[in-house]
mmCIF file with all atom_site columns, C-alpha atoms and ligand atoms in Angstrom:
data_model
loop_
_atom_site.group_PDB
_atom_site.id
_atom_site.type_symbol
_atom_site.label_atom_id
_atom_site.label_alt_id
_atom_site.label_comp_id
_atom_site.label_asym_id
_atom_site.label_entity_id
_atom_site.label_seq_id
_atom_site.pdbx_PDB_ins_code
_atom_site.Cartn_x
_atom_site.Cartn_y
_atom_site.Cartn_z
_atom_site.occupancy
_atom_site.B_iso_or_equiv
_atom_site.pdbx_formal_charge
_atom_site.auth_seq_id
_atom_site.auth_comp_id
_atom_site.auth_asym_id
_atom_site.auth_atom_id
_atom_site.pdbx_PDB_model_num
ATOM   1   C  CA  . UNK N 1 1   ? -11.994 -3.155  -12.128 1.00 0.00 ? 1   UNK N CA  1
ATOM   2   C  CA  . UNK N 1 2   ? -12.137 0.416   -10.853 1.00 0.00 ? 2   UNK N CA  1
ATOM   3   C  CA  . UNK N 1 3   ? -12.402 0.462   -7.044  1.00 0.00 ? 3   UNK N CA  1
ATOM   4   C  CA  . UNK N 1 4   ? -13.475 3.130   -4.562  1.00 0.00 ? 4   UNK N CA  1
ATOM   5   C  CA  . UNK N 1 5   ? -10.688 5.095   -2.873  1.00 0.00 ? 5   UNK N CA  1
ATOM   6   C  CA  . UNK N 1 6   ? -10.338 4.309   0.845   1.00 0.00 ? 6   UNK N CA  1
ATOM   7   C  CA  . UNK N 1 7   ? -10.131 7.424   3.005   1.00 0.00 ? 7   UNK N CA  1
ATOM   8   C  CA  . UNK N 1 8   ? -10.521 5.813   6.436   1.00 0.00 ? 8   UNK N CA  1
ATOM   9   C  CA  . UNK N 1 9   ? -7.351  6.639   8.436   1.00 0.00 ? 9   UNK N CA  1
ATOM   10  C  CA  . UNK N 1 10  ? -7.908  3.673   10.778  1.00 0.00 ? 10  UNK N CA  1
ATOM   11  C  CA  . UNK N 1 11  ? -7.589  1.349   7.777   1.00 0.00 ? 11  UNK N CA  1
ATOM   12  C  CA  . UNK N 1 12  ? -4.791  3.278   6.062   1.00 0.00 ? 12  UNK N CA  1
ATOM   13  C  CA  . UNK N 1 13  ? -2.685  3.218   9.274   1.00 0.00 ? 13  UNK N CA  1
ATOM   14  C  CA  . UNK N 1 14  ? -2.438  -0.582  9.173   1.00 0.00 ? 14  UNK N CA  1
ATOM   15  C  CA  . UNK N 1 15  ? 0.685   -2.199  7.719   1.00 0.00 ? 15  UNK N CA  1
ATOM   16  C  CA  . UNK N 1 16  ? 0.645   -3.943  4.334   1.00 0.00 ? 16  UNK N CA  1
ATOM   17  C  CA  . UNK N 1 17  ? 1.968   -7.473  3.813   1.00 0.00 ? 17  UNK N CA  1
ATOM   18  C  CA  . UNK N 1 18  ? 4.038   -8.845  0.913   1.00 0.00 ? 18  UNK N CA  1
ATOM   19  C  CA  . UNK N 1 19  ? 1.936   -9.726  -2.128  1.00 0.00 ? 19  UNK N CA  1
ATOM   20  C  CA  . UNK N 1 20  ? 1.839   -13.204 -3.691  1.00 0.00 ? 20  UNK N CA  1
ATOM   21  C  CA  . UNK N 1 21  ? 0.779   -14.454 -7.119  1.00 0.00 ? 21  UNK N CA  1
ATOM   22  C  CA  . UNK N 1 22  ? -2.752  -14.817 -5.676  1.00 0.00 ? 22  UNK N CA  1
ATOM   23  C  CA  . UNK N 1 23  ? -2.880  -11.007 -5.730  1.00 0.00 ? 23  UNK N CA  1
ATOM   24  C  CA  . UNK N 1 24  ? -2.570  -10.637 -9.530  1.00 0.00 ? 24  UNK N CA  1
ATOM   25  C  CA  . UNK N 1 25  ? -6.159  -9.339  -9.748  1.00 0.00 ? 25  UNK N CA  1
ATOM   26  C  CA  . UNK N 1 26  ? -5.305  -6.631  -7.187  1.00 0.00 ? 26  UNK N CA  1
ATOM   27  C  CA  . UNK N 1 27  ? -2.568  -5.406  -9.545  1.00 0.00 ? 27  UNK N CA  1
ATOM   28  C  CA  . UNK N 1 28  ? -5.102  -5.149  -12.389 1.00 0.00 ? 28  UNK N CA  1
ATOM   29  C  CA  . UNK N 1 29  ? -7.658  -3.374  -10.170 1.00 0.00 ? 29  UNK N CA  1
ATOM   30  C  CA  . UNK N 1 30  ? -5.025  -0.917  -8.963  1.00 0.00 ? 30  UNK N CA  1
ATOM   31  C  CA  . UNK N 1 31  ? -3.960  -0.127  -12.557 1.00 0.00 ? 31  UNK N CA  1
ATOM   32  C  CA  . UNK N 1 32  ? -7.622  0.394   -13.547 1.00 0.00 ? 32  UNK N CA  1
ATOM   33  C  CA  . UNK N 1 33  ? -8.296  2.622   -10.537 1.00 0.00 ? 33  UNK N CA  1
ATOM   34  C  CA  . UNK N 1 34  ? -5.238  4.808   -11.159 1.00 0.00 ? 34  UNK N CA  1
ATOM   35  C  CA  . UNK N 1 35  ? -6.220  5.175   -14.824 1.00 0.00 ? 35  UNK N CA  1
ATOM   36  C  CA  . UNK N 1 36  ? -9.724  6.262   -13.741 1.00 0.00 ? 36  UNK N CA  1
ATOM   37  C  CA  . UNK N 1 37  ? -8.214  8.899   -11.403 1.00 0.00 ? 37  UNK N CA  1
ATOM   38  C  CA  . UNK N 1 38  ? -5.270  9.874   -13.615 1.00 0.00 ? 38  UNK N CA  1
ATOM   39  C  CA  . UNK N 1 39  ? -6.370  13.544  -13.824 1.00 0.00 ? 39  UNK N CA  1
ATOM   40  C  CA  . UNK N 1 40  ? -5.805  14.015  -10.071 1.00 0.00 ? 40  UNK N CA  1
ATOM   41  C  CA  . UNK N 1 41  ? -3.464  11.189  -9.106  1.00 0.00 ? 41  UNK N CA  1
ATOM   42  C  CA  . UNK N 1 42  ? 0.058   10.057  -10.130 1.00 0.00 ? 42  UNK N CA  1
ATOM   43  C  CA  . UNK N 1 43  ? 0.406   6.931   -8.033  1.00 0.00 ? 43  UNK N CA  1
ATOM   44  C  CA  . UNK N 1 44  ? -1.490  4.583   -5.790  1.00 0.00 ? 44  UNK N CA  1
ATOM   45  C  CA  . UNK N 1 45  ? -0.834  1.929   -3.162  1.00 0.00 ? 45  UNK N CA  1
ATOM   46  C  CA  . UNK N 1 46  ? -3.049  -1.162  -2.790  1.00 0.00 ? 46  UNK N CA  1
ATOM   47  C  CA  . UNK N 1 47  ? -4.334  -0.109  0.635   1.00 0.00 ? 47  UNK N CA  1
ATOM   48  C  CA  . UNK N 1 48  ? -5.958  2.889   -1.065  1.00 0.00 ? 48  UNK N CA  1
ATOM   49  C  CA  . UNK N 1 49  ? -8.339  0.383   -2.699  1.00 0.00 ? 49  UNK N CA  1
ATOM   50  C  CA  . UNK N 1 50  ? -8.771  -1.617  0.494   1.00 0.00 ? 50  UNK N CA  1
ATOM   51  C  CA  . UNK N 1 51  ? -6.098  -4.302  0.064   1.00 0.00 ? 51  UNK N CA  1
ATOM   52  C  CA  . UNK N 1 52  ? -3.242  -4.432  2.596   1.00 0.00 ? 52  UNK N CA  1
ATOM   53  C  CA  . UNK N 1 53  ? -0.631  -5.822  0.208   1.00 0.00 ? 53  UNK N CA  1
ATOM   54  C  CA  . UNK N 1 54  ? 2.683   -4.350  -0.927  1.00 0.00 ? 54  UNK N CA  1
ATOM   55  C  CA  . UNK N 1 55  ? 1.649   -3.322  -4.426  1.00 0.00 ? 55  UNK N CA  1
ATOM   56  C  CA  . UNK N 1 56  ? 1.929   0.137   -5.969  1.00 0.00 ? 56  UNK N CA  1
ATOM   57  C  CA  . UNK N 1 57  ? 1.232   1.653   -9.359  1.00 0.00 ? 57  UNK N CA  1
ATOM   58  C  CA  . UNK N 1 58  ? 3.138   4.640   -10.679 1.00 0.00 ? 58  UNK N CA  1
ATOM   59  C  CA  . UNK N 1 59  ? 2.376   7.017   -13.545 1.00 0.00 ? 59  UNK N CA  1
ATOM   60  C  CA  . UNK N 1 60  ? 5.406   8.174   -15.528 1.00 0.00 ? 60  UNK N CA  1
ATOM   61  C  CA  . UNK N 1 61  ? 4.174   10.544  -18.227 1.00 0.00 ? 61  UNK N CA  1
ATOM   62  C  CA  . UNK N 1 62  ? 1.690   8.533   -20.326 1.00 0.00 ? 62  UNK N CA  1
ATOM   63  C  CA  . UNK N 1 63  ? 2.870   5.212   -18.866 1.00 0.00 ? 63  UNK N CA  1
ATOM   64  C  CA  . UNK N 1 64  ? 1.518   3.495   -15.783 1.00 0.00 ? 64  UNK N CA  1
ATOM   65  C  CA  . UNK N 1 65  ? 3.464   0.608   -14.312 1.00 0.00 ? 65  UNK N CA  1
ATOM   66  C  CA  . UNK N 1 66  ? 2.980   -1.616  -11.269 1.00 0.00 ? 66  UNK N CA  1
ATOM   67  C  CA  . UNK N 1 67  ? 5.647   -2.574  -8.731  1.00 0.00 ? 67  UNK N CA  1
ATOM   68  C  CA  . UNK N 1 68  ? 5.057   -5.570  -6.493  1.00 0.00 ? 68  UNK N CA  1
ATOM   69  C  CA  . UNK N 1 69  ? 6.856   -5.873  -3.145  1.00 0.00 ? 69  UNK N CA  1
ATOM   70  C  CA  . UNK N 1 70  ? 9.134   -2.917  -3.964  1.00 0.00 ? 70  UNK N CA  1
ATOM   71  C  CA  . UNK N 1 71  ? 12.103  -2.253  -1.680  1.00 0.00 ? 71  UNK N CA  1
ATOM   72  C  CA  . UNK N 1 72  ? 14.323  0.819   -1.930  1.00 0.00 ? 72  UNK N CA  1
ATOM   73  C  CA  . UNK N 1 73  ? 17.917  -0.440  -1.978  1.00 0.00 ? 73  UNK N CA  1
ATOM   74  C  CA  . UNK N 1 74  ? 19.741  2.879   -2.500  1.00 0.00 ? 74  UNK N CA  1
ATOM   75  C  CA  . UNK N 1 75  ? 18.852  6.526   -2.049  1.00 0.00 ? 75  UNK N CA  1
ATOM   76  C  CA  . UNK N 1 76  ? 20.673  9.829   -2.427  1.00 0.00 ? 76  UNK N CA  1
ATOM   77  C  CA  . UNK N 1 77  ? 19.993  13.533  -2.675  1.00 0.00 ? 77  UNK N CA  1
ATOM   78  C  CA  . UNK N 1 78  ? 17.834  14.123  0.382   1.00 0.00 ? 78  UNK N CA  1
ATOM   79  C  CA  . UNK N 1 79  ? 15.375  17.027  0.249   1.00 0.00 ? 79  UNK N CA  1
ATOM   80  C  CA  . UNK N 1 80  ? 12.358  18.333  2.119   1.00 0.00 ? 80  UNK N CA  1
ATOM   81  C  CA  . UNK N 1 81  ? 9.062   18.775  0.322   1.00 0.00 ? 81  UNK N CA  1
ATOM   82  C  CA  . UNK N 1 82  ? 5.282   18.621  0.708   1.00 0.00 ? 82  UNK N CA  1
ATOM   83  C  CA  . UNK N 1 83  ? 2.908   16.065  -0.764  1.00 0.00 ? 83  UNK N CA  1
ATOM   84  C  CA  . UNK N 1 84  ? -0.802  15.465  -1.095  1.00 0.00 ? 84  UNK N CA  1
ATOM   85  C  CA  . UNK N 1 85  ? -2.598  12.146  -1.334  1.00 0.00 ? 85  UNK N CA  1
ATOM   86  C  CA  . UNK N 1 86  ? -5.884  11.110  -2.916  1.00 0.00 ? 86  UNK N CA  1
ATOM   87  C  CA  . UNK N 1 87  ? -6.806  9.386   0.370   1.00 0.00 ? 87  UNK N CA  1
ATOM   88  C  CA  . UNK N 1 88  ? -6.186  12.503  2.477   1.00 0.00 ? 88  UNK N CA  1
ATOM   89  C  CA  . UNK N 1 89  ? -7.024  16.187  2.484   1.00 0.00 ? 89  UNK N CA  1
ATOM   90  C  CA  . UNK N 1 90  ? -4.363  18.861  2.099   1.00 0.00 ? 90  UNK N CA  1
ATOM   91  C  CA  . UNK N 1 91  ? -0.598  18.470  1.916   1.00 0.00 ? 91  UNK N CA  1
ATOM   92  C  CA  . UNK N 1 92  ? 1.978   17.269  4.442   1.00 0.00 ? 92  UNK N CA  1
ATOM   93  C  CA  . UNK N 1 93  ? 5.716   17.900  4.833   1.00 0.00 ? 93  UNK N CA  1
ATOM   94  C  CA  . UNK N 1 94  ? 8.015   14.945  4.135   1.00 0.00 ? 94  UNK N CA  1
ATOM   95  C  CA  . UNK N 1 95  ? 11.633  13.995  3.421   1.00 0.00 ? 95  UNK N CA  1
ATOM   96  C  CA  . UNK N 1 96  ? 12.419  12.476  0.026   1.00 0.00 ? 96  UNK N CA  1
ATOM   97  C  CA  . UNK N 1 97  ? 15.456  11.466  -2.040  1.00 0.00 ? 97  UNK N CA  1
ATOM   98  C  CA  . UNK N 1 98  ? 16.182  12.668  -5.560  1.00 0.00 ? 98  UNK N CA  1
ATOM   99  C  CA  . UNK N 1 99  ? 17.588  9.343   -6.771  1.00 0.00 ? 99  UNK N CA  1
ATOM   100 C  CA  . UNK N 1 100 ? 16.589  5.864   -5.685  1.00 0.00 ? 100 UNK N CA  1
ATOM   101 C  CA  . UNK N 1 101 ? 17.144  2.266   -6.717  1.00 0.00 ? 101 UNK N CA  1
ATOM   102 C  CA  . UNK N 1 102 ? 14.393  -0.273  -6.214  1.00 0.00 ? 102 UNK N CA  1
ATOM   103 C  CA  . UNK N 1 103 ? 14.120  -4.080  -6.205  1.00 0.00 ? 103 UNK N CA  1
ATOM   104 C  CA  . UNK N 1 104 ? 10.614  -5.194  -7.136  1.00 0.00 ? 104 UNK N CA  1
ATOM   105 C  CA  . UNK N 1 105 ? 8.553   -7.772  -9.031  1.00 0.00 ? 105 UNK N CA  1
ATOM   106 C  CA  . UNK N 1 106 ? 6.839   -6.872  -12.278 1.00 0.00 ? 106 UNK N CA  1
ATOM   107 C  CA  . UNK N 1 107 ? 3.248   -7.773  -13.184 1.00 0.00 ? 107 UNK N CA  1
ATOM   108 C  CA  . UNK N 1 108 ? 4.376   -11.338 -14.027 1.00 0.00 ? 108 UNK N CA  1
ATOM   109 C  CA  . UNK N 1 109 ? 6.176   -11.605 -10.674 1.00 0.00 ? 109 UNK N CA  1
ATOM   110 C  CA  . UNK N 1 110 ? 9.602   -11.496 -12.340 1.00 0.00 ? 110 UNK N CA  1
ATOM   111 C  CA  . UNK N 1 111 ? 12.338  -9.831  -10.249 1.00 0.00 ? 111 UNK N CA  1
ATOM   112 C  CA  . UNK N 1 112 ? 13.423  -6.419  -11.524 1.00 0.00 ? 112 UNK N CA  1
ATOM   113 C  CA  . UNK N 1 113 ? 15.747  -3.640  -10.462 1.00 0.00 ? 113 UNK N CA  1
ATOM   114 C  CA  . UNK N 1 114 ? 15.277  -0.046  -11.486 1.00 0.00 ? 114 UNK N CA  1
ATOM   115 C  CA  . UNK N 1 115 ? 16.830  3.412   -10.980 1.00 0.00 ? 115 UNK N CA  1
ATOM   116 C  CA  . UNK N 1 116 ? 14.498  6.382   -10.723 1.00 0.00 ? 116 UNK N CA  1
ATOM   117 C  CA  . UNK N 1 117 ? 15.015  10.095  -10.365 1.00 0.00 ? 117 UNK N CA  1
ATOM   118 C  CA  . UNK N 1 118 ? 13.111  13.279  -9.590  1.00 0.00 ? 118 UNK N CA  1
ATOM   119 C  CA  . UNK N 1 119 ? 9.296   13.144  -9.731  1.00 0.00 ? 119 UNK N CA  1
ATOM   120 C  CA  . UNK N 1 120 ? 9.042   9.421   -10.504 1.00 0.00 ? 120 UNK N CA  1
ATOM   121 C  CA  . UNK N 1 121 ? 11.362  8.645   -7.575  1.00 0.00 ? 121 UNK N CA  1
ATOM   122 C  CA  . UNK N 1 122 ? 9.222   10.864  -5.356  1.00 0.00 ? 122 UNK N CA  1
ATOM   123 C  CA  . UNK N 1 123 ? 5.993   9.074   -6.337  1.00 0.00 ? 123 UNK N CA  1
ATOM   124 C  CA  . UNK N 1 124 ? 7.545   5.665   -5.635  1.00 0.00 ? 124 UNK N CA  1
ATOM   125 C  CA  . UNK N 1 125 ? 8.751   6.818   -2.200  1.00 0.00 ? 125 UNK N CA  1
ATOM   126 C  CA  . UNK N 1 126 ? 5.294   8.180   -1.339  1.00 0.00 ? 126 UNK N CA  1
ATOM   127 C  CA  . UNK N 1 127 ? 3.507   4.992   -2.357  1.00 0.00 ? 127 UNK N CA  1
ATOM   128 C  CA  . UNK N 1 128 ? 5.981   2.671   -0.606  1.00 0.00 ? 128 UNK N CA  1
ATOM   129 C  CA  . UNK N 1 129 ? 5.497   4.700   2.568   1.00 0.00 ? 129 UNK N CA  1
ATOM   130 C  CA  . UNK N 1 130 ? 1.817   3.651   2.507   1.00 0.00 ? 130 UNK N CA  1
ATOM   131 C  CA  . UNK N 1 131 ? 2.959   0.071   3.343   1.00 0.00 ? 131 UNK N CA  1
ATOM   132 C  CA  . UNK N 1 132 ? 4.125   1.206   6.767   1.00 0.00 ? 132 UNK N CA  1
ATOM   133 C  CA  . UNK N 1 133 ? 0.751   2.748   7.564   1.00 0.00 ? 133 UNK N CA  1
ATOM   134 C  CA  . UNK N 1 134 ? 2.203   6.251   7.680   1.00 0.00 ? 134 UNK N CA  1
ATOM   135 C  CA  . UNK N 1 135 ? -0.091  8.845   6.216   1.00 0.00 ? 135 UNK N CA  1
ATOM   136 C  CA  . UNK N 1 136 ? 1.634   11.417  4.026   1.00 0.00 ? 136 UNK N CA  1
HETATM 137 ZN ZN1 . ZN  C 2 .   ? -0.764  8.590   -0.770  1.00 0.00 ? 201 ZN  C ZN1 1
#
């Protein structure tokens, strides 16, 4: 189900908790909401639809995939950049890494490990940062 995008900084500044299998519907809602906003959005964290759980969805070209409880295990190639966010106005400076490795659960809650580079890596880093309540 497509949800409204949360833009309240007081909500977005709260930390997100690990997701459980009870949150499977949140994953579906997040996928639907990203698809509905695909023209202006490349990734989304669950708190952007009002759920403080560690779930993100990432668009990679025509594909959209969810990552549940993602943790960055390796990072290299530090660079400075600027990013915008559907929940915020304007762009903000931030530090990112060109290559990352991530442990996460897939939509069926099976453990996965992936390597990502460039723009996809940047999206994942942005969305994971939402868990900490930092606004980028
Ligand atoms: Zn964002």
